[in-house]
Coordinates of C-alpha atoms and ligand atoms in Angstrom, one line a residue:
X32 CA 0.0 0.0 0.0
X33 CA 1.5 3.2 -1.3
X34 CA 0.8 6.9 -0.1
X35 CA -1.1 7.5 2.9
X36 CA -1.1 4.1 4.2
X37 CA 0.5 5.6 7.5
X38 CA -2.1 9.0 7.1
X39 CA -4.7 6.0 7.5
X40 CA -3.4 4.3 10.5
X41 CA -2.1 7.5 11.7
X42 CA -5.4 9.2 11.3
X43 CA -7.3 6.3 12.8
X44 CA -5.3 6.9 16.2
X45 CA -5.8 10.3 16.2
X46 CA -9.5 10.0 15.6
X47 CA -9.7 7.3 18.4
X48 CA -10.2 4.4 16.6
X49 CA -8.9 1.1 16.6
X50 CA -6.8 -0.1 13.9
X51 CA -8.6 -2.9 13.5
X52 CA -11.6 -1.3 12.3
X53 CA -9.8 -0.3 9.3
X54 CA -7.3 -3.0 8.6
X55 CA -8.2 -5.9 11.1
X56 CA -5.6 -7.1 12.9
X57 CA -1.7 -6.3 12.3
X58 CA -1.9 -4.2 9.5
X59 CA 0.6 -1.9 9.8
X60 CA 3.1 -4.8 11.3
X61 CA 3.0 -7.7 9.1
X62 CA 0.3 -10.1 8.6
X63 CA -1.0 -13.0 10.5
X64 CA -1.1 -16.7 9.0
X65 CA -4.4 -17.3 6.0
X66 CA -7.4 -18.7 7.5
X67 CA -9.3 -21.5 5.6
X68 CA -12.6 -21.6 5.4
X69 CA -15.5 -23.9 3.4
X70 CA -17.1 -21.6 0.5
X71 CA -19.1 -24.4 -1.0
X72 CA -19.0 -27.6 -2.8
X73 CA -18.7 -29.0 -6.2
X74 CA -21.7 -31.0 -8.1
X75 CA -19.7 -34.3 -7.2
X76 CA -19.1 -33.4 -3.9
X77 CA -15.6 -32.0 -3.8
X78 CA -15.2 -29.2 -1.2
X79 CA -14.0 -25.8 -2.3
X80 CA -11.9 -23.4 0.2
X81 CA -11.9 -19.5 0.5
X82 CA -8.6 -18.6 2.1
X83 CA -8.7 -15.4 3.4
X84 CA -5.2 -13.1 4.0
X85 CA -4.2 -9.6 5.3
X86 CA -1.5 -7.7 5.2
X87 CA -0.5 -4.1 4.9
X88 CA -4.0 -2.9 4.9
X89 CA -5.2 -4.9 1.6
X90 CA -7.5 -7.9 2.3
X91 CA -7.7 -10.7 0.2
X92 CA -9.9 -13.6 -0.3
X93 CA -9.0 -16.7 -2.6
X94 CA -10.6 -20.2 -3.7
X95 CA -9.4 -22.9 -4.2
X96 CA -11.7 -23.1 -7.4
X97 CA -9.7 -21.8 -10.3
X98 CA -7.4 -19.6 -7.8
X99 CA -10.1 -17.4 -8.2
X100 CA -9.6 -13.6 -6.2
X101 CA -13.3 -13.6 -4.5
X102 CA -12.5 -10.5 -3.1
X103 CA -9.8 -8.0 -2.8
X104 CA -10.5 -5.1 -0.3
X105 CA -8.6 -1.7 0.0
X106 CA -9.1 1.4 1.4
X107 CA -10.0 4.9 0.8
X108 CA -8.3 8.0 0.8
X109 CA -10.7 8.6 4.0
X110 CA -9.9 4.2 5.2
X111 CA -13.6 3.4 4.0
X112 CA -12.7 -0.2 2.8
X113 CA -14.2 -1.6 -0.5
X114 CA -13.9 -4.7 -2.6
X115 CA -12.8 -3.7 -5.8
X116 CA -12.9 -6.9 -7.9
X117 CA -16.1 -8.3 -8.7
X118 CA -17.3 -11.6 -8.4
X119 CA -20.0 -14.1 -7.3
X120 CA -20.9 -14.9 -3.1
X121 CA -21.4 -18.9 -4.6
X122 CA -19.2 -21.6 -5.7
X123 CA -22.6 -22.5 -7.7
X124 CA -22.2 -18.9 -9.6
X125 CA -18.9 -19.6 -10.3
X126 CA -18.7 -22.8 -12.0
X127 CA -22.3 -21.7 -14.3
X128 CA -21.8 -18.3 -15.5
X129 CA -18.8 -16.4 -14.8
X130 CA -16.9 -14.6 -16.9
X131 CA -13.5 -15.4 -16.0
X132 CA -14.2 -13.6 -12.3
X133 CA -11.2 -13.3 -10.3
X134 CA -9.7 -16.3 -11.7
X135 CA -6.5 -18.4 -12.8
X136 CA -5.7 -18.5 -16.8
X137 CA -4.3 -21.2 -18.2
X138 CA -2.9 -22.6 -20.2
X139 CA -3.1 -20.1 -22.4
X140 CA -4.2 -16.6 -21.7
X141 CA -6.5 -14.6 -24.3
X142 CA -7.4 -16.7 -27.8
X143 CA -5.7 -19.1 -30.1
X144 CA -7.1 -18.4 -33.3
X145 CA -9.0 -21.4 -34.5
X146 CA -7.5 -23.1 -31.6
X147 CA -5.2 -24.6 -33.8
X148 CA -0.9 -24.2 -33.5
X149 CA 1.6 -26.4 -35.2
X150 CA 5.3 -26.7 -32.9
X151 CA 8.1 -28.8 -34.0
X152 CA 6.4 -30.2 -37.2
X153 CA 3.8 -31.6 -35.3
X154 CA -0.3 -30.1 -35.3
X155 CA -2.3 -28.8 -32.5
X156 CA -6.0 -28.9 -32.1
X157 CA -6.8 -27.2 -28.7
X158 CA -10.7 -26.7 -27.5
X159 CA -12.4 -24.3 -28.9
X160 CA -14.7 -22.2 -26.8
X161 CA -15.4 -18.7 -28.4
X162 CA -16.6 -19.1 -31.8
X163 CA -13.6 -20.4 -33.9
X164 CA -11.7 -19.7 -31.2
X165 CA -10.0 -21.1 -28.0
X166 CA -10.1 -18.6 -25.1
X167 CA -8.3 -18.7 -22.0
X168 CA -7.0 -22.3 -22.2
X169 CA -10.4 -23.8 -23.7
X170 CA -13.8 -25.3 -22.5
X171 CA -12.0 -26.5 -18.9
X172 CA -9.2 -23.9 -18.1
X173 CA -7.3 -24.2 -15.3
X174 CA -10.4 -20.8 -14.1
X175 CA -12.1 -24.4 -13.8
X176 CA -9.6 -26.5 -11.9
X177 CA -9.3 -27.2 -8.9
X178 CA -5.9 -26.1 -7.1
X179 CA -4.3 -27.5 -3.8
X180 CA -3.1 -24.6 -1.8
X181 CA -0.6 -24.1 0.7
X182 CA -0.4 -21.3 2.9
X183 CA 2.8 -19.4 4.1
X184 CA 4.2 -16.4 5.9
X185 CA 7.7 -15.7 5.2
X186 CA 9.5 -12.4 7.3
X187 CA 6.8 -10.1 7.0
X188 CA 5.1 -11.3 3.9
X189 CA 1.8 -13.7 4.0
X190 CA 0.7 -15.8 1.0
X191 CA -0.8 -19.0 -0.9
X192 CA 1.2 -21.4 -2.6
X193 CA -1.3 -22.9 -5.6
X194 CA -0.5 -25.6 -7.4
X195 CA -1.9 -27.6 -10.4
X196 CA -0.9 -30.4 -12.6
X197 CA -2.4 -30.4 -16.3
X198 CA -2.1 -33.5 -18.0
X199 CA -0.4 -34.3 -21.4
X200 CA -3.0 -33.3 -23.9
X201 CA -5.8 -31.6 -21.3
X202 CA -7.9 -29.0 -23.2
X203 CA -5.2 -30.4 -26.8
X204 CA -2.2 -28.8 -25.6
X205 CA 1.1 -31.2 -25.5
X206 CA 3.1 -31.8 -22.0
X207 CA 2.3 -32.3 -18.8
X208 CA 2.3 -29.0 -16.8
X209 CA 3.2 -28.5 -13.5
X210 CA 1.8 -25.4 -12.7
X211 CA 3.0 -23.5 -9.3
X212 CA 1.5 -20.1 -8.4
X213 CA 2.1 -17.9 -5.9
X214 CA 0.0 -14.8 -4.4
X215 CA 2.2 -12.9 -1.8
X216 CA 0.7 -9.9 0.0
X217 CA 3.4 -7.5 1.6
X218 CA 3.6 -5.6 4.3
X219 CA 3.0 -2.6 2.0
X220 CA 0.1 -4.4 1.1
X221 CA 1.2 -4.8 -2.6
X222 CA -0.6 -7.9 -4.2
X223 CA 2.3 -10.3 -5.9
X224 CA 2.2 -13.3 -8.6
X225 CA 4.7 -15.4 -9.2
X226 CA 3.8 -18.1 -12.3
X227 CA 5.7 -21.0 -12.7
X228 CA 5.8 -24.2 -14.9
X229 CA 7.7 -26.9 -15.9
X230 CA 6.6 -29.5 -19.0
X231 CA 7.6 -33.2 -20.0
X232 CA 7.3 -31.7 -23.6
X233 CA 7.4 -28.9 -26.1
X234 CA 4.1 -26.8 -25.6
X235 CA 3.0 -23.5 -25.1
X236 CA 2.5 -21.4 -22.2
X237 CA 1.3 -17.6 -21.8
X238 CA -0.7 -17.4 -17.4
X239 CA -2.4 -14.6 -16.4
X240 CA -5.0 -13.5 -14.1
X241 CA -8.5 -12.6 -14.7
X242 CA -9.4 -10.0 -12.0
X243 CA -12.1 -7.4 -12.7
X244 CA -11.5 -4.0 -11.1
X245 CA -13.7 -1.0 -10.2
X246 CA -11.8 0.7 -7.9
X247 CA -15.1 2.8 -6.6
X248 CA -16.1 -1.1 -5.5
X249 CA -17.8 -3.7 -7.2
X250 CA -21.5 -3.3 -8.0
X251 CA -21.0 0.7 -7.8
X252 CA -21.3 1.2 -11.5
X253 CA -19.3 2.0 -14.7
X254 CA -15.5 2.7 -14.7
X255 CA -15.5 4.8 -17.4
X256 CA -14.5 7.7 -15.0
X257 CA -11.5 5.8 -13.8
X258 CA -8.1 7.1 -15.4
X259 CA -5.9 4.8 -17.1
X260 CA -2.1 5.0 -17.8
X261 CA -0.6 2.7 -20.0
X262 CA 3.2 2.8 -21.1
X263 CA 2.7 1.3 -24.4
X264 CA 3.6 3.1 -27.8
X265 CA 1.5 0.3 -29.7
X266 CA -0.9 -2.2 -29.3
X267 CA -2.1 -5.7 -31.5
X268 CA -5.0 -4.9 -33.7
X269 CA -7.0 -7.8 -33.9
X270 CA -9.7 -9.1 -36.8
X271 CA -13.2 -10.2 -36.2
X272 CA -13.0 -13.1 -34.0
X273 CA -10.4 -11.4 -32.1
X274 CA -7.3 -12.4 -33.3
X275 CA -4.2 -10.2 -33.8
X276 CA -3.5 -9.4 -37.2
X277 CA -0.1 -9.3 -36.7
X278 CA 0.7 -5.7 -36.9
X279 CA 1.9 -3.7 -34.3
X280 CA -0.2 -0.3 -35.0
X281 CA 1.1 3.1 -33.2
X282 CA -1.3 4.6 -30.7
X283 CA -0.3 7.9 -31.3
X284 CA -3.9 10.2 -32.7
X285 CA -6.1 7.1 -32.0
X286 CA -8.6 6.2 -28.9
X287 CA -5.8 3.7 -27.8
X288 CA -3.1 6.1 -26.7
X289 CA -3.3 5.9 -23.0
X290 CA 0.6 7.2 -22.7
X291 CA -1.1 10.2 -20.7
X292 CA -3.6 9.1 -18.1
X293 CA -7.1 9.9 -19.3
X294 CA -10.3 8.6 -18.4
X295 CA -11.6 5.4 -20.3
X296 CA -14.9 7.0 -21.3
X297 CA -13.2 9.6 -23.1
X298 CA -12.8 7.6 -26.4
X299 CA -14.2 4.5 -25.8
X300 CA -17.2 6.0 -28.2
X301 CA -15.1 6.8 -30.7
X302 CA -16.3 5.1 -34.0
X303 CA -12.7 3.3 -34.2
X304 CA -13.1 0.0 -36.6
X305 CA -11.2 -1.9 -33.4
X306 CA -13.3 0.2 -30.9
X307 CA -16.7 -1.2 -32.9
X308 CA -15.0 -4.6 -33.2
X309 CA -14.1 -5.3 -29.6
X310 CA -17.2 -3.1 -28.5
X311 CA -14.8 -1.4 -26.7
X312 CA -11.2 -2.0 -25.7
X313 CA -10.7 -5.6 -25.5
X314 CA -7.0 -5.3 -26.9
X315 CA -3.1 -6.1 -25.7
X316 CA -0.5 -3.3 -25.8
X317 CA 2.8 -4.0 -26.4
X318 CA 4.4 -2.3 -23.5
X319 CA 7.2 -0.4 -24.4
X320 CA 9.7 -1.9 -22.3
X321 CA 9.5 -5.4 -23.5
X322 CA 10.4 -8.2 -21.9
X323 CA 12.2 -7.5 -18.5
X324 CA 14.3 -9.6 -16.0
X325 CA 12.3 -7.9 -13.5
X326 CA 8.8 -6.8 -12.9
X327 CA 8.3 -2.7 -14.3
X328 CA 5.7 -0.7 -13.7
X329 CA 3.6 0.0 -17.1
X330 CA 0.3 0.7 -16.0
X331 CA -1.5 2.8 -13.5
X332 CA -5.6 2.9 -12.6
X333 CA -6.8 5.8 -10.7
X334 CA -10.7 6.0 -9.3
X335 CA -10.5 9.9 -8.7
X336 CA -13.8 9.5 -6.9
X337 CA -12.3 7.2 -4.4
X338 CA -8.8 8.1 -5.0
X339 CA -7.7 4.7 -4.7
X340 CA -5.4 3.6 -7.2
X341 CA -3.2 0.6 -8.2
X342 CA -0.2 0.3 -9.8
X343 CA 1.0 -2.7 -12.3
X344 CA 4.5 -3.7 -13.0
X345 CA 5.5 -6.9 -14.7
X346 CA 7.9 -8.6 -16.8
X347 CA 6.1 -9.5 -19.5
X348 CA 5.6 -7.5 -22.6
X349 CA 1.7 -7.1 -23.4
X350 CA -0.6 -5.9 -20.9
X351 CA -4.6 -7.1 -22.1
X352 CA -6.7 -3.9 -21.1
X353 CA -10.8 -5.0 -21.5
X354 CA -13.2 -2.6 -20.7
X355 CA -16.0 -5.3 -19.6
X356 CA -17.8 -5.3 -23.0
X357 CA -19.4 -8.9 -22.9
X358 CA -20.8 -7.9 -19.1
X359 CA -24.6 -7.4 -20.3
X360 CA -26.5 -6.9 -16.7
X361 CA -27.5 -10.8 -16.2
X362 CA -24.8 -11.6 -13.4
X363 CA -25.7 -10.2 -9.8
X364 CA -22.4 -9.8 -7.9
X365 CA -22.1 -10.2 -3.9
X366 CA -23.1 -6.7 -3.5
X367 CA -26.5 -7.4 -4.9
X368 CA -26.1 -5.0 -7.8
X369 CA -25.9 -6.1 -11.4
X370 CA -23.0 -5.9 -13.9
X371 CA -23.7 -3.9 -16.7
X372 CA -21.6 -3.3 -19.8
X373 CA -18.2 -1.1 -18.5
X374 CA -18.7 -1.9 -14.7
X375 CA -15.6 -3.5 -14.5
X376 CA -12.8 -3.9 -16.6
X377 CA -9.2 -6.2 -16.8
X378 CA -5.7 -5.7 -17.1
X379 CA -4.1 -9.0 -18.1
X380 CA -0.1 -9.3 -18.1
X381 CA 0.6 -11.7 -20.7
X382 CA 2.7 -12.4 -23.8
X383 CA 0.7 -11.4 -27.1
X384 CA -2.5 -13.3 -27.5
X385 CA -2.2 -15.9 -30.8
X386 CA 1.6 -16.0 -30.4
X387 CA 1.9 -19.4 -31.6
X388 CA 0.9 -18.6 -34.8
X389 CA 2.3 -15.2 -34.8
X390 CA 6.1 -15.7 -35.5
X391 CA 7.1 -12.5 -35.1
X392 CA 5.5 -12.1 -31.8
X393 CA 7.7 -12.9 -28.7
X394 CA 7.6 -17.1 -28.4
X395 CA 5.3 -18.8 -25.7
X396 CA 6.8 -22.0 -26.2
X397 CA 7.9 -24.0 -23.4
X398 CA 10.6 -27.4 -23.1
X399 CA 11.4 -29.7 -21.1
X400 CA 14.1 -28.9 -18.9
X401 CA 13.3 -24.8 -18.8
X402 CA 11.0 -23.0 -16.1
X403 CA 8.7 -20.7 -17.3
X404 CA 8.4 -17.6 -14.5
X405 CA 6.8 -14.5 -14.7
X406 CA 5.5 -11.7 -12.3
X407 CA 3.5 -9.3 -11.9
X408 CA 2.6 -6.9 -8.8
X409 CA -0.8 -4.9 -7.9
X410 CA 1.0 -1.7 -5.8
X411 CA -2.8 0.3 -4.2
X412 CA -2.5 3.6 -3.0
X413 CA -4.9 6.2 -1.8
Ligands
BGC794 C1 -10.9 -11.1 -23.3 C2 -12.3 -10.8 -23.7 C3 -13.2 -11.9 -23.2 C4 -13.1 -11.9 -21.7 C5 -13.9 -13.0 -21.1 C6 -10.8 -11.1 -21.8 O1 -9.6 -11.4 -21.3 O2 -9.9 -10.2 -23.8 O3 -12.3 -10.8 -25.2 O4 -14.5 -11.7 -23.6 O5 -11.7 -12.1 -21.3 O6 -14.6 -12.6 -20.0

């Protein structure tokens, strides 16, 4: 937690009140060990856990199902908390209509076009779940899995260990995958993910996570007021179904410069061919810094209502920004309030989507023998 993290706590005392009423317990020291508690079961009777963590005033809540963020809760520039992802209160919700809520991607985040790739010689045909397409790792994703979690506290951060094991050909995609991820919260209250994998044979790999912010709090409306930075020179046009074309087109004069902060309602009207496509943004940029050995910052979201913002940096070199076009108003979140089109909106680190059949696009191609790691980190402020 950047910023006034202290003015919180420090305001708090003055004002009387206990700490905990903003933070629960050891906020401002370091967190206290993940508690583990039943959120529902499975039609064949498997139980699914909610594991709930603290540190460094952010709140989070995780399931076992799909590693999916149920809730994520920060403060206020006056330490009024809110959860600012959105989501479902049921396992039943999760597993029959959501929309990627919260959750895991794997193995292969964004779409494959025609779900088909061909690596070493040899022809892929993955599941195909969105059209022609295959989305997010197909028909059972690892959003659909279930993961075995371990939790940790290490110095003064607090975390989950997830883990998941895909087998050779799940979903049509070669190797088995051992699949390790890690959520960390700080004592800065930072939200961290470490991906890992390891395969028995050439295949492709490209995680992410699925989280849908309003920084005002889920179920309070559109986030077309929120201001968005993205360091990103140019982003992937894509066709009909979705699928890069290839190019990398310069955002400079067009709705999808976001070099300068600006709202996302500004242009998302704008009667761009990609803009009418997508319905909205529904595109990666190709952050300018590329691939890094390190996790940079290349995106910030700012709710100037709230003033709660969050910062992304990562290593990878796209960043998926989707303005929650496909939410239509038939999903009810925890809150009681509806989604509409906008009320919500994702910012998926990734490499580019359709890279296996995109040559020039950096490779997402796994072997035996090499780990696959990336990170990414969710910095809030007020
Ligand atoms: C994709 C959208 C898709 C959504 C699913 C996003 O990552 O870019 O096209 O509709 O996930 O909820």
């Amino acid at each position: 937690m950047e910023l006034n993290r202290r003015t919180v706590i420090a305001g708090a005392a003055a004002a009387g009140i206990a700490a905990t009423t903003l933070g629960g317990t050891a906020h401002a020291t370091g967190g206290r060990k993940p508690v583990k508690t039943l959120f529902g079961k499975l039609a064949d009777g498997t139980k699914i856990y909610s594991w709930s963590l603290e540190n460094g005033g952010t709140r989070l809540k995780v399931l076992s199902y799909g590693g999916i963020v149920q809730s994520l809760e920060i403060p206020d520039r006056r330490g009024r908390y809110a959860n600012v992802s959105a989501g479902f209160d049921t396992i039943e919700d999760y597993v029959a209509k959501s929309p990627y809520f919260g959750a895991l991607i794997g193995r292969y985040g964004n779409r494959i076009g025609k779900g088909k790739f061909t690596l070493d010689g040899k022809n892929y045909q993955l599941s195909v779940n969105d059209g022609e397409q295959s989305l997010h790792g197909g028909a059972q994703g690892f959003d659909k899995r279930v993961w075995d979690i371990e939790p940790f506290t290490k110095g003064s951060d607090v975390g989950l260990y997830l883990y998941y094991t895909s087998v050779d050909g799940e979903m049509g995609y070669p190797g088995t995958l051992k699949t390790k991820v890690t959520y960390t919260l700080t004592k800065h209250g930072d939200w961290r993910i470490d991906y890992e994998a390891t395969t028995d044979k050439a295949t492709v790999v490209n995680l992410t996570s699925h989280v849908y912010w309003n920084l005002a709090g889920e179920g309070s409306g559109t986030i077309e007021d929120h201001e968005l930075h993205i360091a990103a020179s140019r982003y992937t046009p894509t066709d009909s179904g979705l699928i890069p074309t290839g190019e990398l087109t310069k955002v400079a004069g067009t709705p999808f410069d976001f070099r300068k902060a600006k709202p996302i309602g500004r242009d998302i009207r704008v009667s761009h061919p990609q803009l009418v496509t997508a319905k909205g943004f529904d595109h990666n940029w190709v952050l300018d810094k590329g691939i890094t050995a390190r996790p940079e910052h290349v995106a910030t979201l700012r709710d100037p209502a709230s003033g709660r913002t969050m910062k992304i940096a990562t290593n990878e070199p796209g960043l998926q920004f989707y303005s929650g076009n496909f939410l239509d108003g038939t999903l009810t979140g925890p809150s009681g309030r509806t989604y509409r089109q906008g009320d919500a909106l994702c910012l998926e680190t990734q490499h580019f989507p359709d890279s296996p059949n995109k040559p020039s696009f950096p490779s997402t191609v796994l072997r035996p023998g090499q780990t696959y790691r990336t990170t990414t980190v969710h910095t809030f402020g007020c």
